[in-house]
Coordinates of C-alpha atoms (C1' of nucleotides) in Angstrom, one line a residue:
Chain B
M1 CA -9.5 -28.2 30.7
V2 CA -8.9 -30.3 27.8
I3 CA -9.1 -29.2 24.2
D4 CA -9.0 -31.3 21.7
I5 CA -7.8 -30.7 18.3
N6 CA -8.1 -32.8 15.5
L7 CA -5.1 -32.7 13.4
S8 CA -6.3 -34.0 10.6
T9 CA -8.1 -31.1 9.9
P10 CA -6.2 -28.5 8.3
L11 CA -5.1 -25.4 10.3
R12 CA -6.5 -22.9 7.4
V13 CA -2.7 -21.5 7.4
G14 CA -2.9 -17.9 6.0
R15 CA -6.6 -17.3 6.9
Q16 CA -8.0 -16.0 10.1
E17 CA -9.9 -18.5 12.5
A18 CA -13.1 -19.6 10.8
P19 CA -15.9 -17.1 13.1
S20 CA -18.5 -18.8 15.1
I21 CA -20.9 -17.4 13.3
P22 CA -21.8 -16.7 9.4
Q23 CA -20.6 -13.5 8.6
P24 CA -24.2 -12.6 6.4
S25 CA -25.9 -13.4 10.3
L26 CA -23.3 -11.0 11.4
A27 CA -24.1 -8.0 9.2
R28 CA -27.7 -8.5 10.1
L29 CA -27.7 -8.0 13.9
P30 CA -27.3 -4.5 13.8
Q31 CA -30.3 -4.1 11.4
Y32 CA -32.1 -6.1 14.5
H33 CA -30.8 -4.3 17.0
H34 CA -32.3 -0.8 15.3
Y35 CA -35.4 -2.2 14.7
L36 CA -35.9 -3.9 18.4
V37 CA -34.9 -0.5 19.9
D38 CA -37.4 1.5 17.9
L39 CA -40.3 -1.1 19.0
A40 CA -38.8 -0.8 22.6
A41 CA -39.8 3.0 22.3
K42 CA -42.9 1.8 21.0
G43 CA -43.6 0.2 24.6
I44 CA -43.5 -2.9 22.7
T45 CA -41.8 -5.8 25.5
Q46 CA -42.4 -9.0 23.6
T47 CA -41.9 -10.2 20.0
T48 CA -41.5 -13.3 17.7
C49 CA -39.5 -13.7 14.4
S50 CA -42.3 -13.7 12.1
V51 CA -43.0 -10.4 13.3
I52 CA -39.7 -9.5 13.4
G53 CA -39.8 -11.4 9.6
R54 CA -42.5 -9.6 8.3
D55 CA -41.1 -6.0 8.7
L56 CA -37.4 -6.9 8.1
G57 CA -38.4 -8.7 4.9
L58 CA -36.8 -12.0 5.9
I59 CA -38.2 -15.3 6.6
P60 CA -38.8 -16.3 10.6
V61 CA -36.5 -19.6 10.7
Q62 CA -33.3 -16.9 9.5
V63 CA -34.4 -14.6 11.6
R64 CA -34.4 -16.9 14.5
K65 CA -30.9 -18.8 13.6
D66 CA -29.1 -15.2 13.3
L67 CA -30.7 -14.3 17.2
Q68 CA -29.7 -17.6 18.1
H69 CA -25.9 -16.9 17.7
T70 CA -26.1 -14.0 20.3
G71 CA -26.9 -16.5 23.2
I72 CA -31.0 -15.3 23.3
I73 CA -33.4 -18.2 24.4
G74 CA -36.8 -17.6 23.5
R75 CA -40.3 -19.5 24.7
P76 CA -42.4 -21.2 22.9
K77 CA -45.5 -19.2 21.9
T78 CA -44.7 -16.0 23.0
G79 CA -41.6 -15.3 21.7
Y80 CA -38.5 -13.3 22.8
S81 CA -38.0 -10.0 25.4
V82 CA -37.1 -7.2 23.5
A83 CA -34.9 -6.0 26.6
E84 CA -32.9 -9.3 26.9
L85 CA -33.0 -9.3 23.0
I86 CA -31.4 -5.9 22.8
Q87 CA -29.3 -6.7 25.8
A88 CA -28.0 -9.9 24.6
I89 CA -27.3 -8.1 20.5
E90 CA -25.2 -5.6 22.4
T91 CA -22.8 -7.6 24.6
F92 CA -22.4 -10.5 21.3
L93 CA -21.3 -7.7 19.4
G94 CA -19.4 -5.8 22.4
W95 CA -21.1 -2.6 21.6
N96 CA -21.2 -2.2 25.8
N97 CA -17.3 -1.7 25.7
I98 CA -16.3 1.7 24.2
N99 CA -13.9 1.2 21.4
E100 CA -11.6 4.1 21.1
A101 CA -10.2 4.8 17.7
F102 CA -8.4 7.0 15.8
L103 CA -9.2 8.6 12.4
V104 CA -6.7 8.6 9.5
G105 CA -7.7 11.9 6.5
A106 CA -9.5 14.7 8.0
G107 CA -11.3 15.0 4.4
N108 CA -14.9 14.9 3.4
L109 CA -15.9 11.8 4.7
G110 CA -12.8 12.0 7.5
T111 CA -15.0 14.7 8.6
A112 CA -18.0 13.3 8.4
L113 CA -17.3 10.4 10.6
L114 CA -15.6 12.7 13.4
G115 CA -19.3 14.6 13.6
H116 CA -21.4 10.8 13.8
E117 CA -22.6 11.2 17.3
R118 CA -24.4 8.3 16.8
F119 CA -21.5 5.9 16.6
S120 CA -21.1 6.1 20.1
K121 CA -24.1 4.4 21.2
F122 CA -22.4 1.6 19.0
G123 CA -19.4 1.0 21.4
L124 CA -17.1 3.3 18.8
R125 CA -15.8 6.9 20.1
I126 CA -13.4 8.7 17.4
V127 CA -10.5 10.7 19.9
A128 CA -8.4 12.0 17.4
A129 CA -8.0 12.8 13.6
F130 CA -4.7 12.6 11.9
D131 CA -3.7 14.5 8.7
R132 CA -0.4 14.8 6.2
D133 CA -1.7 18.2 5.1
P134 CA 0.1 20.9 7.9
A135 CA -3.1 23.2 7.2
K136 CA -5.3 21.1 8.8
E137 CA -3.0 20.6 12.1
G138 CA -3.8 21.8 15.3
Q139 CA -7.6 22.0 14.0
W140 CA -10.1 20.6 16.2
I141 CA -12.7 19.0 13.8
H142 CA -16.5 18.3 15.6
E143 CA -14.6 18.6 19.0
K144 CA -11.8 16.1 17.7
A145 CA -8.2 17.2 17.6
V146 CA -6.1 17.0 14.1
L147 CA -2.4 15.9 14.5
P148 CA 0.6 15.2 12.4
L149 CA 0.4 11.4 11.1
E150 CA 4.3 10.9 12.2
E151 CA 2.3 11.3 15.9
L152 CA 0.4 8.1 15.3
A153 CA 2.4 5.6 16.0
D154 CA 3.5 6.4 19.2
L155 CA 0.1 8.0 20.7
A156 CA -1.5 4.8 19.4
Q157 CA 0.2 2.8 21.6
R158 CA 0.2 5.3 25.1
M159 CA -3.0 5.2 24.7
S160 CA -3.9 1.7 23.8
I161 CA -6.4 2.4 20.6
H162 CA -7.5 -0.6 18.7
L163 CA -9.1 0.2 15.9
G164 CA -8.2 2.3 13.2
I165 CA -10.3 4.3 10.4
I166 CA -8.8 5.3 7.2
T167 CA -10.3 7.8 5.1
T168 CA -7.6 8.9 3.3
P169 CA -7.1 8.9 -0.9
P170 CA -5.9 5.9 -2.3
E171 CA -2.4 6.3 -2.7
A172 CA -2.0 7.2 1.0
A173 CA -3.8 4.4 2.7
Q174 CA -0.9 1.7 2.7
A175 CA 1.0 3.8 4.0
V176 CA -1.7 5.1 7.2
A177 CA -1.6 1.3 7.5
D178 CA 1.8 0.5 7.9
E179 CA 1.3 3.5 10.6
M180 CA -1.5 1.7 12.3
V181 CA 0.4 -1.7 12.5
K182 CA 3.6 0.2 13.9
G183 CA 1.3 1.9 16.6
G184 CA -0.1 -1.3 17.6
I185 CA -3.7 -0.5 16.4
Q186 CA -5.7 -4.6 16.3
A187 CA -8.3 -3.4 13.3
I188 CA -8.5 -1.0 10.7
W189 CA -12.2 -0.1 9.3
N190 CA -10.8 0.9 5.5
F191 CA -13.0 3.8 2.9
A192 CA -10.0 3.5 1.0
P193 CA -10.4 1.4 -2.4
V194 CA -7.4 -0.5 -2.5
K195 CA -6.5 -3.6 -0.8
L196 CA -4.6 -3.0 2.0
K197 CA -1.1 -5.4 2.6
V198 CA -1.3 -6.1 6.7
P199 CA 0.1 -8.8 8.6
E200 CA -2.2 -11.5 9.4
H201 CA -3.6 -11.1 12.7
I202 CA -4.4 -7.3 12.4
I203 CA -8.6 -6.8 11.2
V204 CA -9.5 -5.3 8.1
H205 CA -12.8 -4.0 6.9
N206 CA -13.4 -2.5 3.9
E207 CA -16.0 0.0 3.2
D208 CA -16.2 0.5 -0.4
L209 CA -18.8 2.2 -1.9
Y210 CA -17.7 2.0 -5.2
S211 CA -19.0 -1.7 -4.4
T212 CA -22.7 -0.6 -4.1
L213 CA -22.4 1.8 -6.3
A214 CA -21.4 -0.8 -9.3
T215 CA -24.3 -2.7 -8.2
L216 CA -26.4 0.2 -8.3
S217 CA -25.2 1.1 -11.5
W218 CA -25.5 -2.0 -13.1
K219 CA -28.8 -2.6 -12.4
L220 CA -30.1 0.6 -13.4
A221 CA -28.1 0.2 -17.0
R222 CA -29.2 -3.4 -17.7
R223 CA -32.4 -1.9 -16.6
F224 CA -32.1 0.5 -19.7
R225 CA -30.7 -2.1 -22.0
V226 CA -33.6 -3.9 -21.5
S227 CA -36.7 -1.5 -21.9
L228 CA -34.5 -0.3 -24.9
K229 CA -34.5 -4.0 -26.4
E230 CA -38.5 -4.0 -25.3
K231 CA -39.0 -0.9 -27.3
E232 CA -36.8 -2.3 -30.4
A233 CA -38.8 -5.8 -30.0
V234 CA -42.4 -3.7 -30.8
Chain L
M1 CA -38.4 -14.7 -32.2
V2 CA -39.8 -17.4 -29.6
I3 CA -39.6 -17.4 -26.2
D4 CA -39.1 -20.2 -23.8
I5 CA -41.0 -19.7 -20.5
N6 CA -41.1 -22.7 -18.3
L7 CA -44.1 -22.5 -16.6
S8 CA -43.6 -25.3 -13.8
T9 CA -41.0 -22.7 -12.7
P10 CA -42.0 -20.3 -9.9
L11 CA -42.2 -16.8 -11.6
R12 CA -40.2 -15.4 -8.2
V13 CA -43.0 -13.4 -7.2
G14 CA -42.2 -10.4 -4.7
R15 CA -38.4 -10.1 -5.8
Q16 CA -36.0 -8.9 -8.8
E17 CA -35.4 -11.0 -11.1
A18 CA -32.4 -12.9 -10.7
P19 CA -29.3 -11.1 -11.9
S20 CA -27.4 -13.1 -14.4
I21 CA -24.0 -12.2 -12.4
P22 CA -23.5 -13.6 -8.6
Q23 CA -24.0 -10.5 -6.1
P24 CA -20.4 -10.9 -4.7
S25 CA -18.4 -10.8 -8.2
L26 CA -20.6 -7.7 -9.1
A27 CA -19.0 -5.9 -5.9
R28 CA -15.6 -7.3 -6.6
L29 CA -16.1 -5.5 -10.0
P30 CA -14.8 -2.1 -8.8
Q31 CA -11.7 -3.4 -7.3
Y32 CA -10.2 -5.0 -10.4
H33 CA -11.0 -1.9 -11.9
H34 CA -9.1 0.3 -9.6
Y35 CA -6.1 -2.0 -9.6
L36 CA -6.1 -2.1 -13.6
V37 CA -6.2 1.5 -13.6
D38 CA -3.5 1.4 -11.4
L39 CA -1.6 -0.9 -13.7
A40 CA -2.4 0.9 -16.8
A41 CA -0.9 4.3 -15.0
K42 CA 2.1 2.1 -15.0
G43 CA 2.3 1.0 -18.6
I44 CA 1.4 -2.5 -18.0
T45 CA -0.6 -3.2 -20.7
Q46 CA -1.3 -6.8 -20.4
T47 CA -1.8 -9.0 -17.1
T48 CA -3.3 -12.4 -16.2
C49 CA -5.7 -14.2 -13.4
S50 CA -2.4 -15.2 -11.5
V51 CA -1.2 -11.8 -10.7
I52 CA -4.4 -10.3 -10.6
G53 CA -5.4 -12.5 -7.7
R54 CA -1.8 -12.5 -6.2
D55 CA -1.9 -8.7 -6.0
L56 CA -5.7 -8.6 -4.6
G57 CA -5.6 -11.7 -2.4
L58 CA -8.2 -13.6 -4.8
I59 CA -7.4 -17.3 -6.7
P60 CA -6.9 -17.0 -10.1
V61 CA -10.3 -19.0 -11.3
Q62 CA -12.2 -16.6 -8.9
V63 CA -10.6 -13.8 -11.1
R64 CA -11.5 -15.6 -14.2
K65 CA -14.8 -15.8 -13.9
D66 CA -15.6 -12.7 -12.5
L67 CA -14.0 -10.8 -15.6
Q68 CA -15.8 -13.3 -17.7
H69 CA -19.2 -12.1 -16.7
T70 CA -18.2 -8.3 -18.4
G71 CA -17.7 -10.1 -21.8
I72 CA -14.0 -9.8 -22.0
I73 CA -11.9 -12.6 -23.9
G74 CA -8.4 -13.9 -22.8
R75 CA -5.8 -15.2 -24.5
P76 CA -3.9 -18.5 -23.1
K77 CA -0.6 -17.8 -22.5
T78 CA -0.3 -14.5 -22.9
G79 CA -3.5 -13.3 -20.7
Y80 CA -5.7 -10.3 -20.8
S81 CA -5.3 -6.7 -22.7
V82 CA -5.5 -4.0 -19.4
A83 CA -6.8 -1.8 -21.7
E84 CA -9.7 -3.7 -22.8
L85 CA -10.4 -5.0 -19.5
I86 CA -11.0 -1.8 -17.7
Q87 CA -13.4 -0.9 -20.6
A88 CA -15.3 -3.7 -20.3
I89 CA -15.9 -3.1 -16.7
E90 CA -16.8 0.6 -17.0
T91 CA -19.3 -0.8 -19.6
F92 CA -20.4 -3.8 -18.3
L93 CA -21.4 -1.7 -15.5
G94 CA -22.6 1.1 -17.4
W95 CA -20.1 3.6 -16.0
N96 CA -19.8 5.3 -19.6
N97 CA -23.5 6.5 -19.0
I98 CA -23.9 9.0 -16.1
N99 CA -26.2 8.7 -13.6
E100 CA -27.9 12.0 -12.4
A101 CA -28.4 11.8 -8.8
F102 CA -30.5 13.3 -6.7
L103 CA -29.5 13.3 -3.0
V104 CA -31.2 14.5 0.6
G105 CA -30.0 15.1 3.8
A106 CA -27.3 17.8 3.9
G107 CA -25.8 16.5 7.0
N108 CA -22.3 15.4 7.7
L109 CA -22.6 12.3 5.5
G110 CA -24.6 14.0 2.8
T111 CA -21.6 17.0 2.7
A112 CA -19.2 14.3 2.3
L113 CA -20.7 12.7 -0.5
L114 CA -21.4 16.2 -2.5
G115 CA -17.6 16.4 -2.3
H116 CA -16.8 13.4 -3.4
E117 CA -15.1 13.9 -6.7
R118 CA -14.2 10.9 -7.6
F119 CA -17.7 9.7 -8.0
S120 CA -17.7 11.1 -11.5
K121 CA -15.6 9.2 -12.7
F122 CA -18.0 6.2 -11.9
G123 CA -21.2 7.1 -13.6
L124 CA -22.8 9.2 -10.3
R125 CA -23.3 12.6 -11.1
I126 CA -25.1 14.5 -7.9
V127 CA -26.8 17.4 -9.6
A128 CA -28.8 18.8 -6.0
A129 CA -29.6 18.0 -2.4
F130 CA -32.9 19.0 -0.4
D131 CA -32.8 18.9 3.1
R132 CA -36.2 19.8 5.3
D133 CA -33.9 22.2 7.5
P134 CA -35.1 25.7 6.5
A135 CA -31.8 26.9 7.3
K136 CA -30.1 25.2 4.8
E137 CA -32.8 26.0 1.7
G138 CA -30.9 28.0 -0.6
Q139 CA -27.3 26.9 0.3
W140 CA -24.6 25.8 -2.1
I141 CA -22.6 22.9 -0.6
H142 CA -19.9 21.6 -2.7
E143 CA -21.3 23.8 -5.7
K144 CA -24.7 22.1 -5.5
A145 CA -27.7 24.3 -4.7
V146 CA -29.6 22.7 -1.4
L147 CA -33.3 22.9 -2.4
P148 CA -36.7 22.2 -0.1
L149 CA -37.4 18.9 -0.1
E150 CA -41.0 19.7 -1.9
E151 CA -39.6 20.3 -5.0
L152 CA -37.7 17.2 -5.0
A153 CA -40.5 15.2 -7.2
D154 CA -41.7 17.7 -9.5
L155 CA -38.1 18.3 -9.9
A156 CA -36.8 14.4 -10.5
Q157 CA -40.2 14.2 -12.8
R158 CA -38.9 16.9 -14.9
M159 CA -35.0 16.5 -15.0
S160 CA -35.9 12.7 -15.2
I161 CA -33.6 11.7 -12.7
H162 CA -33.4 8.0 -11.8
L163 CA -30.7 7.8 -8.6
G164 CA -31.9 9.0 -5.0
I165 CA -29.0 9.0 -2.5
I166 CA -30.7 9.5 1.5
T167 CA -28.2 10.7 3.9
T168 CA -31.1 11.2 6.8
P169 CA -31.5 10.7 10.0
P170 CA -33.2 7.0 10.2
E171 CA -36.2 8.7 11.2
A172 CA -36.9 10.9 7.8
A173 CA -35.8 8.0 5.6
Q174 CA -38.9 6.4 5.0
A175 CA -40.5 9.7 4.3
V176 CA -37.9 10.6 1.6
A177 CA -37.9 7.4 0.2
D178 CA -41.7 7.8 -0.8
E179 CA -41.0 11.4 -2.2
M180 CA -38.2 10.0 -4.3
V181 CA -40.7 7.1 -6.0
K182 CA -43.2 10.0 -6.3
G183 CA -40.8 11.6 -8.7
G184 CA -40.1 8.6 -10.6
I185 CA -36.6 7.5 -9.0
Q186 CA -35.9 4.1 -10.1
A187 CA -33.0 3.4 -7.3
I188 CA -32.1 4.6 -4.4
W189 CA -29.2 4.5 -2.5
N190 CA -29.9 4.2 0.8
F191 CA -26.9 5.5 3.7
A192 CA -29.9 5.5 6.5
P193 CA -30.1 2.4 8.8
V194 CA -33.7 1.3 8.1
K195 CA -35.3 -0.8 5.7
L196 CA -37.4 1.4 3.1
K197 CA -40.7 -0.1 2.4
V198 CA -40.9 0.7 -1.7
P199 CA -42.3 -0.4 -4.6
E200 CA -41.7 -3.6 -5.8
H201 CA -39.9 -2.4 -9.5
I202 CA -37.5 0.3 -7.1
I203 CA -33.7 -1.2 -7.2
V204 CA -32.9 -0.3 -3.1
H205 CA -29.1 -0.5 -2.0
N206 CA -28.6 -0.2 1.5
E207 CA -24.8 1.2 2.9
D208 CA -25.2 0.3 6.2
L209 CA -22.4 1.4 8.0
Y210 CA -23.3 0.0 11.5
S211 CA -22.9 -3.6 9.5
T212 CA -19.0 -3.3 9.2
L213 CA -18.9 -1.4 12.6
A214 CA -20.9 -4.6 14.0
T215 CA -18.6 -7.4 12.3
L216 CA -15.5 -5.1 13.2
S217 CA -16.7 -4.8 17.2
W218 CA -17.1 -8.5 17.4
K219 CA -14.4 -9.9 16.4
L220 CA -12.4 -7.2 18.2
A221 CA -14.3 -8.6 21.2
R222 CA -13.8 -11.6 21.0
R223 CA -10.4 -10.7 20.5
F224 CA -9.7 -9.5 24.0
R225 CA -12.6 -12.2 25.1
V226 CA -9.8 -15.3 23.9
S227 CA -6.7 -13.4 25.5
L228 CA -8.5 -12.8 28.6
K229 CA -9.5 -16.7 28.8
E230 CA -6.0 -17.9 27.8
K231 CA -4.8 -15.4 30.6
E232 CA -7.4 -17.3 33.1
A233 CA -5.7 -20.5 31.9
V234 CA -2.3 -20.0 32.5
Chain P
dT1 C1' -55.2 -29.5 25.3
dA2 C1' -54.6 -27.7 20.9
dG3 C1' -52.1 -24.5 19.2
dA4 C1' -48.6 -21.3 18.0
dT5 C1' -43.5 -20.6 18.4
dT6 C1' -39.0 -22.5 19.2
dG7 C1' -34.7 -24.9 18.9
dT8 C1' -32.8 -28.5 15.6
dT9 C1' -31.9 -31.8 11.8
dA10 C1' -31.9 -32.5 7.3
dA11 C1' -32.4 -30.8 2.2
dT12 C1' -31.8 -27.2 -0.6
dC13 C1' -29.5 -23.6 -3.7
dG14 C1' -25.8 -20.9 -4.9
dA15 C1' -20.9 -19.3 -4.2
dT16 C1' -16.4 -20.9 -4.4
dT17 C1' -13.0 -24.0 -5.6
dA18 C1' -10.8 -28.0 -8.0
dA19 C1' -10.1 -30.7 -12.1
dC20 C1' -9.4 -30.6 -17.2
dA21 C1' -9.8 -29.8 -21.6
dA22 C1' -8.6 -26.5 -25.3
dT23 C1' -5.7 -22.9 -27.0
dC24 C1' -1.7 -19.9 -28.1
Chain K
dT1 C1' 6.9 -28.3 -29.3
dA2 C1' 6.4 -27.2 -24.7
dG3 C1' 4.5 -24.4 -21.4
dA4 C1' 1.5 -21.4 -19.6
dT5 C1' -2.6 -19.7 -19.4
dT6 C1' -7.5 -19.0 -20.1
dG7 C1' -12.2 -21.4 -20.8
dT8 C1' -15.5 -24.8 -19.3
dT9 C1' -17.3 -28.7 -16.3
dA10 C1' -17.6 -31.1 -12.3
dA11 C1' -17.2 -31.3 -6.6
dT12 C1' -17.3 -28.7 -2.7
dC13 C1' -18.7 -25.4 0.5
dG14 C1' -21.3 -22.7 3.7
dA15 C1' -25.8 -20.1 3.6
dT16 C1' -30.5 -20.6 3.6
dT17 C1' -35.0 -22.6 3.1
dA18 C1' -37.5 -26.7 4.5
dA19 C1' -39.0 -30.1 8.2
dC20 C1' -40.1 -31.6 12.1
dA21 C1' -39.9 -32.3 17.2
dA22 C1' -40.4 -30.2 21.7
dT23 C1' -42.5 -27.1 24.5
dC24 C1' -45.1 -23.2 26.4

DNA sequence: TAGATTGTTAATCGATTAACAATC
DNA sequence: TAGATTGTTAATCGATTAACAATC
C-alpha cells in the first residue's frame, strides 16, 4: 500500500486530525437514527430525504449529504431502506460495539446518568461509579457500585475501560481527568463547566448545560427587551 | 424614527430572526464567565484576550470578538477589567433577571436538574415540577412540589412562567410541549431526543445527549479501527 | 418513457482567522 | 516614546445550499 502524504500540507500539529465528516453532520446522525427507529416501529420500510427533511426540519440535500457519510446507498425514485439506514448509522457510530465507561461524581447528575438505561442501546454501558465522598463509597446506585476515587486508575487499566464520564463539581474535574488519563482512558465526556487540560491524544467532549442556558436566557431577555421598546415607542 | 426595511430582502419567513451574535460566540460566553469568576476569586482584577485565550484554548482575536458582543470596552495595553467583564456577560445574557421555569418529567434527569442549585446563579429558578405519574404527585423533590400535568397550563399562565424544561421520555415530549404552549410558555429547554412541533414564535433548544455521545463513540470507534488497520499493515 | 429521487459539483453564506490601524 | 493590546476591516475556511447530471 502506498500512502501519499502531501508534505506541503501543514500537519496540524496540536490538533486532532480533521474528521472525515463535519461535526454538525455527526451530531445530526442520532436524530435521524431516532426518527428512523420510530418509522421502523410503524412498519415503514422505505423513505426519502424529502420526507425525512420535512419531519426533522431540514432540507433534503442536507439529509442526503449527512446520510452519505455513513456509506449508505439509496436508489433514485425509491429512496433508502429504513432498516439499512438504521444499520448504517449504528455501524458508522460504533453503536454495535459497547463502550464500557466509568463515571465519576455520584451526585444528582451522576445518579441520573447511572440510571439512564437507554444509553445501552447507543453503545454505552456505565460499569461503575466513583466518588470522593467516603459516605458514598460502597453504596449501589442503579445497580452500580460506588467506589473510592483512588481505585479508578488501576481498575480502568485492568478492565481496559476507554471512556470516562465526569459529573463532579467544576473544582474537582481536573483532578479526576488526571486520574482517568493515568488509568489509560481514551475519551472523556465532561459535564463539568471547565476546560480540562489533558494530553493531546485524549478525546474530550464537553456537555455544557450553561451554554444552552445562555442561549435560551439571551433569547428570552432579548424578546422582553424588544417588547419593552415596542411599548415605549407606542 | 424611520425604519428602513429593504423590501428586496426576503423576510426569512419560517425562521427566527437572525441573532445579532453568532450562536457559537453565544455558547462560549458562559465559559468566559466561569473562567473570569475564578480569576476574580483569586483576586485578579485585570486581564487580556491573550491570557484568556491561552487558558481556554482559543486564539486572542476570537476572544476579543466574542467579548465585544457584550458591549465591553477594553483598553489597549491593559486589557479588560475582570469585574466589568463579568458584569457585561451577565447583563448581556440576562442572568441578572431570574427566569422562573416549570420542569416536566420527574425522573432521574428531572430530579438532577431540580437539585442543581447552581442554576440560580445563572438566572434560572425551577419553581415546580410536573409528572404524569400519579404516584409522584404531591411529592417534594429538592424542595419543589411535583404537580399533576393537567395543572401546568393554568398555573403557567397565572404565574407568568416563560420557560419550560422537558425531561420526559421522548414519547411524552410532544404532548408536554403542547401543554406548555397552551400555558403561554415562551421558551422550551428540551432534553428529550425528539424534534418538537411548536408555533414559530416559541424558542426551543434541544439538549441532546445522544449527539455528544455519537461524536464520542464515532471517534473512539475510528481510533480502534485505525489501530486495527495499522496492525494489519504490520 | 417521464418523473422523481439520488449523487455530485459549484456557489453561497457565515464564522474564524489574519492583517493592520488606533490607542494607551 | 516604544511596545503591547484593543478595535476593525479583509481574507480564509468550512458547512450549507443550489444547480445539475445520473439513474431507477
